[in-house]
Tab-separated table of C-alpha atoms in Angstrom:
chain	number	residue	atom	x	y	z
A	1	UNK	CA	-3.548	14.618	-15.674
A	2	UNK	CA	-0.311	13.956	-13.554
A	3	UNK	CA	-0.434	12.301	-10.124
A	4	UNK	CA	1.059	13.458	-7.176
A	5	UNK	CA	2.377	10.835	-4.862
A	6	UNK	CA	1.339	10.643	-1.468
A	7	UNK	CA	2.515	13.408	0.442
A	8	UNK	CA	4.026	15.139	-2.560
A	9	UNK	CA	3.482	19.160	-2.273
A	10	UNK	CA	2.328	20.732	-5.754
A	11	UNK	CA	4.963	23.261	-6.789
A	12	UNK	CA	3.636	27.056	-7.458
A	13	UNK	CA	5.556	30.026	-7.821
A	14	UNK	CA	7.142	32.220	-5.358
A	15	UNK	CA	4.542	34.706	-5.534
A	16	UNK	CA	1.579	33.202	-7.357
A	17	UNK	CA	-0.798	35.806	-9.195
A	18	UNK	CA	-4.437	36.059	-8.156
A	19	UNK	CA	-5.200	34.719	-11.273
A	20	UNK	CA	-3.494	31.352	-11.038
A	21	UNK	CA	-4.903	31.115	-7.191
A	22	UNK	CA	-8.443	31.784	-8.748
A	23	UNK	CA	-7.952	29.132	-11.170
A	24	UNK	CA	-6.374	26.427	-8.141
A	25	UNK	CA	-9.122	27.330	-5.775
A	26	UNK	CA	-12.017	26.556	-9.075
A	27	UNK	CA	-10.137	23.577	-9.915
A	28	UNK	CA	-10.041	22.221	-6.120
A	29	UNK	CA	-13.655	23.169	-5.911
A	30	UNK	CA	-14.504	21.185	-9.125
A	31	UNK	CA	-12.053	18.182	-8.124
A	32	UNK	CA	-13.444	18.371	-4.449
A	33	UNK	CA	-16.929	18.252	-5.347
A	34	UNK	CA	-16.558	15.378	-8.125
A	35	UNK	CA	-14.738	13.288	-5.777
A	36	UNK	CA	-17.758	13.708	-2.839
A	37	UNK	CA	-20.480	13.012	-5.680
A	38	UNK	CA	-18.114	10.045	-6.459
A	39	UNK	CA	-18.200	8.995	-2.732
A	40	UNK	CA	-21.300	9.362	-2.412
A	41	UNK	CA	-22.527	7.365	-5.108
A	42	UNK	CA	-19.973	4.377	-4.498
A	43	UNK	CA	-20.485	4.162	-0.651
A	44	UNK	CA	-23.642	5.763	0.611
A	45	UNK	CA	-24.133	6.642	4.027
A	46	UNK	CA	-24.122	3.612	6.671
A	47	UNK	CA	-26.461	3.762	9.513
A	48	UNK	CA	-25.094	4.155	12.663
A	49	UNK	CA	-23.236	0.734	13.599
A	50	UNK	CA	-24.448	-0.353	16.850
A	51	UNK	CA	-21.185	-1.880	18.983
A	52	UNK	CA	-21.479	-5.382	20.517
A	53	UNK	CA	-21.832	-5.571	24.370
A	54	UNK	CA	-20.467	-8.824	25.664
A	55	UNK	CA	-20.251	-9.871	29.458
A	56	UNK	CA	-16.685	-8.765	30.811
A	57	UNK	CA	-15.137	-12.287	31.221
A	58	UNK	CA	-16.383	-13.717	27.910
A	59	UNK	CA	-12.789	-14.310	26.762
A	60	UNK	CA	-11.709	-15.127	30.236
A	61	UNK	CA	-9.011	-17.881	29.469
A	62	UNK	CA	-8.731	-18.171	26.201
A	63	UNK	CA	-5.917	-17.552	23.730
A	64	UNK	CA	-6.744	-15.358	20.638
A	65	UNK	CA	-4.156	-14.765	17.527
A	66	UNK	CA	-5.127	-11.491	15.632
A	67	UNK	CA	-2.206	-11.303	12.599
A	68	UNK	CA	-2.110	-7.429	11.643
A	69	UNK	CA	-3.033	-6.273	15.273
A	70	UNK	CA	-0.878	-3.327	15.177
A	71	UNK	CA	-3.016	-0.866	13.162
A	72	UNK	CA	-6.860	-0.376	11.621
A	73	UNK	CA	-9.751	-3.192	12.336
A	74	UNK	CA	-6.874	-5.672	13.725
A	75	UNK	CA	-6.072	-3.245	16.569
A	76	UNK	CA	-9.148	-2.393	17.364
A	77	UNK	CA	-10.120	-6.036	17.717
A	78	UNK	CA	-7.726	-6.905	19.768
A	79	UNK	CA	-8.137	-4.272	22.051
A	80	UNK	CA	-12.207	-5.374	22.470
A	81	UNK	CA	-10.749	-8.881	23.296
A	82	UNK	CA	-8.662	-7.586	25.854
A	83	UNK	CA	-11.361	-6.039	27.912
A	84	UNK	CA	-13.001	-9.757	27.283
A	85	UNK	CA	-10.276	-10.511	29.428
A	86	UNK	CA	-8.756	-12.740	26.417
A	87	UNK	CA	-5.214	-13.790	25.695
A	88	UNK	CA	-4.363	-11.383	22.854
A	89	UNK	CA	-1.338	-12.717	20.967
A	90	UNK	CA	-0.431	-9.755	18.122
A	91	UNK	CA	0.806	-11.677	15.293
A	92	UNK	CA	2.672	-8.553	13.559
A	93	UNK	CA	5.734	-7.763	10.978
A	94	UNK	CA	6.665	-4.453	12.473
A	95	UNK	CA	7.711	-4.540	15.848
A	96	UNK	CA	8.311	-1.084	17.049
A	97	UNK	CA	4.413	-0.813	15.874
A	98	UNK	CA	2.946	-3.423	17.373
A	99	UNK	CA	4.068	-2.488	20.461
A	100	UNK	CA	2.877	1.434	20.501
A	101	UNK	CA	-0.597	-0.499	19.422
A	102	UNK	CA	-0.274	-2.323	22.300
A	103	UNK	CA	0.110	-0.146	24.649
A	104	UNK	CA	-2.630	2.332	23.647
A	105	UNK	CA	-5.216	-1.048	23.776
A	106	UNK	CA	-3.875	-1.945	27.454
A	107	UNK	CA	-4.178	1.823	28.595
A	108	UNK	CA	-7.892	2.299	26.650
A	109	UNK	CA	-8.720	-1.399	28.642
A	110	UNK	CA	-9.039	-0.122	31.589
A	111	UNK	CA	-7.402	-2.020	35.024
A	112	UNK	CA	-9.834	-5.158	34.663
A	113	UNK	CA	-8.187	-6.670	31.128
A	114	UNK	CA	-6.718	-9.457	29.547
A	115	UNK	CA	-2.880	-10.337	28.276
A	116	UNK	CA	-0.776	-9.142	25.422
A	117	UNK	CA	2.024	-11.224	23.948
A	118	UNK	CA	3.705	-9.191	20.683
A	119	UNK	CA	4.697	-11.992	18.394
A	120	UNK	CA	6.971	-11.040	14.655
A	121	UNK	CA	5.355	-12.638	11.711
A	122	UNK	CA	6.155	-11.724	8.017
A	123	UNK	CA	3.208	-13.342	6.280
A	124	UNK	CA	5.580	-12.209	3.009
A	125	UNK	CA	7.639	-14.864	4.484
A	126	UNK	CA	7.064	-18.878	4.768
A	127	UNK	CA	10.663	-19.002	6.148
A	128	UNK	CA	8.493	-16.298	9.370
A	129	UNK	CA	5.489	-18.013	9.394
A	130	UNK	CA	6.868	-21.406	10.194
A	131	UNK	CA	9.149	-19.821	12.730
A	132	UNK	CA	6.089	-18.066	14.503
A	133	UNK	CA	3.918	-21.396	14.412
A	134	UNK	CA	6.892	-23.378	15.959
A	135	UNK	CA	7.089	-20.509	18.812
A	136	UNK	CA	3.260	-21.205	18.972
A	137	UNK	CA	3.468	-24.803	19.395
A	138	UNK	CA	6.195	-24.730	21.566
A	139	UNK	CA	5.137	-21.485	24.602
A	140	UNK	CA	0.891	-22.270	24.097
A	141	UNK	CA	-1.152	-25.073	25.470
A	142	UNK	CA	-4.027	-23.785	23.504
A	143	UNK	CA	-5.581	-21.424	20.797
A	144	UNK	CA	-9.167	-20.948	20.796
A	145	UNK	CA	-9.559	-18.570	18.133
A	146	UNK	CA	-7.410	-17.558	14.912
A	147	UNK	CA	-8.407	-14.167	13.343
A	148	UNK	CA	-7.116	-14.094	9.784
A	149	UNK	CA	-6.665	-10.427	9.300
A	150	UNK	CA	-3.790	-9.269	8.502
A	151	UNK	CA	-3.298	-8.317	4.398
A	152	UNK	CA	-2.414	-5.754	1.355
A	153	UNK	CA	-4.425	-3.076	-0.901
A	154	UNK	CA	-3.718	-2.456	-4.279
A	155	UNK	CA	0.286	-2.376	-3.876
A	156	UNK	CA	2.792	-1.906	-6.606
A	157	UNK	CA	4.309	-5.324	-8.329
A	158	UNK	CA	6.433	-7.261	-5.787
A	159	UNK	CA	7.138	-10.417	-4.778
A	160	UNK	CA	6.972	-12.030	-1.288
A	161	UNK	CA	10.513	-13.906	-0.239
A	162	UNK	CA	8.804	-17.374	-1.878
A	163	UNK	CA	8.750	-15.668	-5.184
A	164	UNK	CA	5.204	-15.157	-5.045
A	165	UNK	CA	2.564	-11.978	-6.018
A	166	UNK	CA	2.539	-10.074	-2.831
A	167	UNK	CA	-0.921	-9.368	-2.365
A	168	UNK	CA	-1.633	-13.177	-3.090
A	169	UNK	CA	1.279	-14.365	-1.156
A	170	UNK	CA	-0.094	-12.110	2.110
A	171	UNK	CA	-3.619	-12.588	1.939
A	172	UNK	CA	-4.089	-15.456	0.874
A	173	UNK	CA	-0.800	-18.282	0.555
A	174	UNK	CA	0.739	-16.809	3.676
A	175	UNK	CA	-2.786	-17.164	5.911
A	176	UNK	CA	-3.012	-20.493	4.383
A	177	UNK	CA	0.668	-22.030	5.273
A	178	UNK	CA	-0.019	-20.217	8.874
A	179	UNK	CA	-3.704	-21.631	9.475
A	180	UNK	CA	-2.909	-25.347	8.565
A	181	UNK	CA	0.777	-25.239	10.800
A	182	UNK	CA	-1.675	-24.510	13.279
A	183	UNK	CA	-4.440	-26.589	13.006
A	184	UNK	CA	-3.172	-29.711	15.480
A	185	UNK	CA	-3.277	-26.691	18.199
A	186	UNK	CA	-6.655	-25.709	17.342
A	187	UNK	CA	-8.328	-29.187	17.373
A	188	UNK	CA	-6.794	-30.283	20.444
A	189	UNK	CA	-8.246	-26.869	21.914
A	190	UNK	CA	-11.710	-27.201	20.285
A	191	UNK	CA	-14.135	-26.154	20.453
A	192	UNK	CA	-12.100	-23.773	18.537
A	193	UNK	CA	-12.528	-20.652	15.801
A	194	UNK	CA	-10.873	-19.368	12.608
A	195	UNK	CA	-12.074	-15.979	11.580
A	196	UNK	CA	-11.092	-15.000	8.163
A	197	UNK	CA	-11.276	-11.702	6.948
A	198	UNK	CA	-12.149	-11.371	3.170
A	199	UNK	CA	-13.448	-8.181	1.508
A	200	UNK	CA	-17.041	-7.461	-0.863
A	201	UNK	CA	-14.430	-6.641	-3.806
A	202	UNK	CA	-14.129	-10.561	-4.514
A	203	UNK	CA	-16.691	-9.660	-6.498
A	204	UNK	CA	-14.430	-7.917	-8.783
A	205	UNK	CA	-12.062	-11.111	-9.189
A	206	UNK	CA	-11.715	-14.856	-10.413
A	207	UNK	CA	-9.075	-17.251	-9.439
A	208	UNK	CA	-6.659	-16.911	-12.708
A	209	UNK	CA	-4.943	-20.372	-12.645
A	210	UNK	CA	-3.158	-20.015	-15.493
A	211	UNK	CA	-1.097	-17.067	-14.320
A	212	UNK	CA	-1.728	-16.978	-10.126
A	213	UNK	CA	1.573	-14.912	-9.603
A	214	UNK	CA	0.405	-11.974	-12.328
A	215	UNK	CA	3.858	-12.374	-13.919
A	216	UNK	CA	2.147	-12.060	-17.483
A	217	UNK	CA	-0.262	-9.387	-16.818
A	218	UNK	CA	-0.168	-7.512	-13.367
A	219	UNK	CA	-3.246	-5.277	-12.060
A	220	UNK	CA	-3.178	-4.220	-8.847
A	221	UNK	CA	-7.051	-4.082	-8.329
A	222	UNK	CA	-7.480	-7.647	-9.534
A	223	UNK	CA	-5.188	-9.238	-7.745
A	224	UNK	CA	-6.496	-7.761	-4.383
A	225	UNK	CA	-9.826	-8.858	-5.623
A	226	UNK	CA	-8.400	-12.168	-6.801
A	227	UNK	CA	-6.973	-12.413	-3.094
A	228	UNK	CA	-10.120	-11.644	-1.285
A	229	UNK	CA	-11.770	-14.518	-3.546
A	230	UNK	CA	-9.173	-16.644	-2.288
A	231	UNK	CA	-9.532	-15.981	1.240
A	232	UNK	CA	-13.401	-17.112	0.536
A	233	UNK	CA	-12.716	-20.230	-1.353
A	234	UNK	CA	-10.141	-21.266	1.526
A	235	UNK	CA	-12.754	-20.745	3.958
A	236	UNK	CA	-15.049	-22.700	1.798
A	237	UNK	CA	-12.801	-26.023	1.793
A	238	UNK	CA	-11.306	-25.725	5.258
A	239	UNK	CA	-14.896	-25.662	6.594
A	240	UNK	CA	-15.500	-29.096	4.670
A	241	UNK	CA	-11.924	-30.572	5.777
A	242	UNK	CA	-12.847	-29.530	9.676
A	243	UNK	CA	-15.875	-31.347	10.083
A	244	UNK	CA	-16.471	-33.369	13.069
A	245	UNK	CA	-13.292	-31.794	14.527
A	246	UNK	CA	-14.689	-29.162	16.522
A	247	UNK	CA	-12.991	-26.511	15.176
A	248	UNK	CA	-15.230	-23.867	12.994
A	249	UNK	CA	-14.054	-21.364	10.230
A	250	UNK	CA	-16.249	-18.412	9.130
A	251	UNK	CA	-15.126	-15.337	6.856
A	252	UNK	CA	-16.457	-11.834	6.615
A	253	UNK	CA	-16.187	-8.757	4.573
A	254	UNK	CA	-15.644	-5.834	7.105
A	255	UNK	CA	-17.094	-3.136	4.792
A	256	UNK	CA	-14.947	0.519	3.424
A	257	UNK	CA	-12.974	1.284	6.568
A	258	UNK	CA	-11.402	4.080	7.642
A	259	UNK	CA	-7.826	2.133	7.868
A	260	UNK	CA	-4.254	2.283	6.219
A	261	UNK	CA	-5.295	-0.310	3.863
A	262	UNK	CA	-5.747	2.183	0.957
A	263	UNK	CA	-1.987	3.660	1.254
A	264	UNK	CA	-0.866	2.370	-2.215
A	265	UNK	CA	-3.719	4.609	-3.309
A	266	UNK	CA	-2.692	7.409	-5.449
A	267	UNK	CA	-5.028	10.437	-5.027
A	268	UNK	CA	-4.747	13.645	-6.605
A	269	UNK	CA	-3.266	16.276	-4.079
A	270	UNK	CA	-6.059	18.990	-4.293
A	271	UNK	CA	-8.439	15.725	-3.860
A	272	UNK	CA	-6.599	14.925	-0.155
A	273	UNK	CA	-8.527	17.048	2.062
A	274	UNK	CA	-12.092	16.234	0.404
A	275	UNK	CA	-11.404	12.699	0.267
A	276	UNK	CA	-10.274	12.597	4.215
A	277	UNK	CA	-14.131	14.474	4.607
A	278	UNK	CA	-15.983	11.841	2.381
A	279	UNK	CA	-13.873	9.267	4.582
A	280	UNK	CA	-15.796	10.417	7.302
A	281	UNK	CA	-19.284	10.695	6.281
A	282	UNK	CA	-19.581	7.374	4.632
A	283	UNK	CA	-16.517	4.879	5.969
A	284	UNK	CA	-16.955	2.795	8.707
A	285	UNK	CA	-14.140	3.831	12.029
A	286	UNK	CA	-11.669	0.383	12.867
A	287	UNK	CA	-14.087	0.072	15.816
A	288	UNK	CA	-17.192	-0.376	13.718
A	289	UNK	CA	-15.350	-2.577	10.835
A	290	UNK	CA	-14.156	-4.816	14.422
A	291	UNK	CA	-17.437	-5.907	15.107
A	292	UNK	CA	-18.110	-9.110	13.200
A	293	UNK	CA	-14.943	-10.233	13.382
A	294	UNK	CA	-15.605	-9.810	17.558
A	295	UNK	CA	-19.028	-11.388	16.735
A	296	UNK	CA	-17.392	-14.832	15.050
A	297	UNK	CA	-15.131	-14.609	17.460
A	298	UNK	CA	-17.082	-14.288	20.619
A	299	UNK	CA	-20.756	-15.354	20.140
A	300	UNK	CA	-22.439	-18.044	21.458
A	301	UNK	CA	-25.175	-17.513	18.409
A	302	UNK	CA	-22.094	-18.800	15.798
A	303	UNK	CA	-21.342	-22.043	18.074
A	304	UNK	CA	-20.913	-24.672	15.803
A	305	UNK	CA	-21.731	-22.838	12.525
A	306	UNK	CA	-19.149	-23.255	9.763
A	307	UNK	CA	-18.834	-22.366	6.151
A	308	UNK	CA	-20.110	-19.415	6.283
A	309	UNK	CA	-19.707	-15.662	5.224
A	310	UNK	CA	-20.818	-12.660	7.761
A	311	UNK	CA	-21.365	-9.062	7.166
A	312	UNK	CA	-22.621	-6.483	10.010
A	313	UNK	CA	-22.828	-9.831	12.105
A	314	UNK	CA	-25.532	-11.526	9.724
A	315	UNK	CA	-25.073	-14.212	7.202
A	316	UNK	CA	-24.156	-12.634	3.432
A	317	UNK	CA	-25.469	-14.159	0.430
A	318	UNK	CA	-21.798	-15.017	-1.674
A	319	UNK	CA	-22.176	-14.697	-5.372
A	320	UNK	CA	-21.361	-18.499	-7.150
A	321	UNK	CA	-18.016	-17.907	-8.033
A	322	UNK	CA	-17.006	-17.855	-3.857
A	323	UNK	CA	-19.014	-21.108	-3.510
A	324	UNK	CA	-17.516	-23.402	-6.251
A	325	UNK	CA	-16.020	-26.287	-4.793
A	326	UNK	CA	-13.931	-27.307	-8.103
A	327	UNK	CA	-13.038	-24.173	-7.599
A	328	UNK	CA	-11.813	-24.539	-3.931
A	329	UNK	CA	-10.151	-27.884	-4.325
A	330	UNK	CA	-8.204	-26.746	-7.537
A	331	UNK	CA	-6.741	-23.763	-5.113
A	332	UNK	CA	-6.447	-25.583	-1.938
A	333	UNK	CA	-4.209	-28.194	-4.117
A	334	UNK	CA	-2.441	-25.356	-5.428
A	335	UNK	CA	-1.814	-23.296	-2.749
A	336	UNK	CA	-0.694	-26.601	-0.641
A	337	UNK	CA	1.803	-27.541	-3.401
A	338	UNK	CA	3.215	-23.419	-3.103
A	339	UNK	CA	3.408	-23.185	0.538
A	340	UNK	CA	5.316	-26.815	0.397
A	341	UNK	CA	2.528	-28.859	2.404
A	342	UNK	CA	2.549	-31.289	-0.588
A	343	UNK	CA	4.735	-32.646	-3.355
């Protein structure tokens, strides 16, 4: 069967027969309905996702940096900070974006509300994220919390600037230069939180050492899986390096989302509209997939806990392969040596 692309129309004839719009209105029922059983099966319905209430000033003077705040779960996060009265800084790569985002969060704030800086950063980019960190460094006294959220789904093969796999390179390497460039900041401001937003399709991965670009073999679903892994994995180690210091780091996987995440995703055109319905029986709104990373970034209840993986703000049980500390050190060492923290 032949994909359309996104967006493509399907050509028909000028005047289609009643025939041929019999047969296009069976196949779209047979298409529609095995993509709903499909749906249904893979994600079945989520209660009701209760939202987090937190006292009005809990944020009151402190500086949060939410990397992909312009769209999906990061925007919606950043707009719950802001009516925490936080310091939102919206780490983003496209400008123009980042600041329609910003001002829809301000105006759905309300007059009590918090700050917005718009910051650039190309996590496809070292050469960016060292720039934005210096900029950080140089115009903030403080940062209390990192979110990690920012990333890519499933794209086609390219490479970051660095030469690197970009769904590795954004999710994971670039994350990884940006979190250690900034991790003088964070200690001096402890205590002090990293939130790191991972995804329950590790599960699907392994950390392939031999070929961590994909230059021999490339599949797009593994290496997001590979990346989410990653993501884990750094958490994992960085929790180990940090102790004593203060300064926490937690992960989470979010859940399906109703975000533009999936736009890589190729879905048959007479699929579209039945796929956008499934979307919203069974996939979680940006506003629901915000709450844990609000809840490891807010709660008193996560003071001083470290290590750890959250989903629906509870602890998740990780499967071994996210908790192997060869595992961790062999990346960390890696992933140091790519970024060019070490020889």
């Amino acid at each position: 069967m032949t994909h359309q692309p996104l967006g493509s129309p399907v050509s028909l004839p000028a005047d289609p027969s009643p025939a041929l719009m019999s047969a296009a209105v069976i196949v779209a029922a047979v298409v529609g309905g095995g993509v709903l059983l499909l749906m249904r099966r893979l994600f079945p319905r989520q209660k009701a996702v209760q939202l987090l209430r937190y006292p009005a000033d809990t944020m009151r003077g402190k500086t949060v940096i939410v990397t992909g705040a312009n769209c999906g779960i990061g925007k919606a996060l950043a707009g719950e900070l802001l009516k925490l009265h936080a310091r939102v800084i919206m780490a983003c790569r496209d400008q123009r974006s980042a600041e329609e985002a910003a001002k829809d969060i301000k105006k759905q704030a309300g007059a009590e509300q918090g700050e917005v800086i718009i910051k650039h950063l190309d996590l496809a980019s070292l050469r960016s994220v060292r720039t934005f960190c210096k900029e950080i460094q140089e115009e903030e006294s403080r940062i209390d919390v990192l979110i990690n959220n920012a990333g890519l789904y499933q794209c086609p093969y390219t490479k970051t600037e660095d030469g690197f796999e970009m769904q590795l390179g954004v999710n994971h390497l670039g994350h990884f230069l940006l979190t250690h460039l900034l991790l003088d900041l964070l200690k001096t401001s402890a205590p002090s939180r990293i939130v790191v937003v991972s995804s329950k399709l590790y599960k699907y991965g392994h950390i392939n050492f031999d070929d961590l670009n994909s230059e021999s073999k490339y599949d797009k679903a593994f290496c997001y899986s590979q990346s989410k892994l990653a993501n884990l994995l750094f958490t994992l180690k960085l929790a180990q390096e940090l102790e004593g210091t203060g300064v926490t780091v937690n992960a989470l996987t979010p859940g399906i989302v109703r975000t533009r995440l999936g736009r890589h995703v190729q879905i048959p055109f007479l699929a579209k509209p039945l796929f956008f319905l499934a979307s919203l029986l069974f996939f979680k709104s940006p506003l629901e997939g915000a709450q844990t990373p609000l809840y490891l970034a807010c709660s008193p209840e996560v003071e001083g806990v470290s290590g750890k993986c959250f989903a629906n703000c509870e602890e998740e049980e990780l499967m071994d392969k996210a908790t192997d500390e060869q595992a961790a050190k062999q990346l960390w060492d890696l992933s140091s040596r790519m970024v060019g923290l070490a020889n």
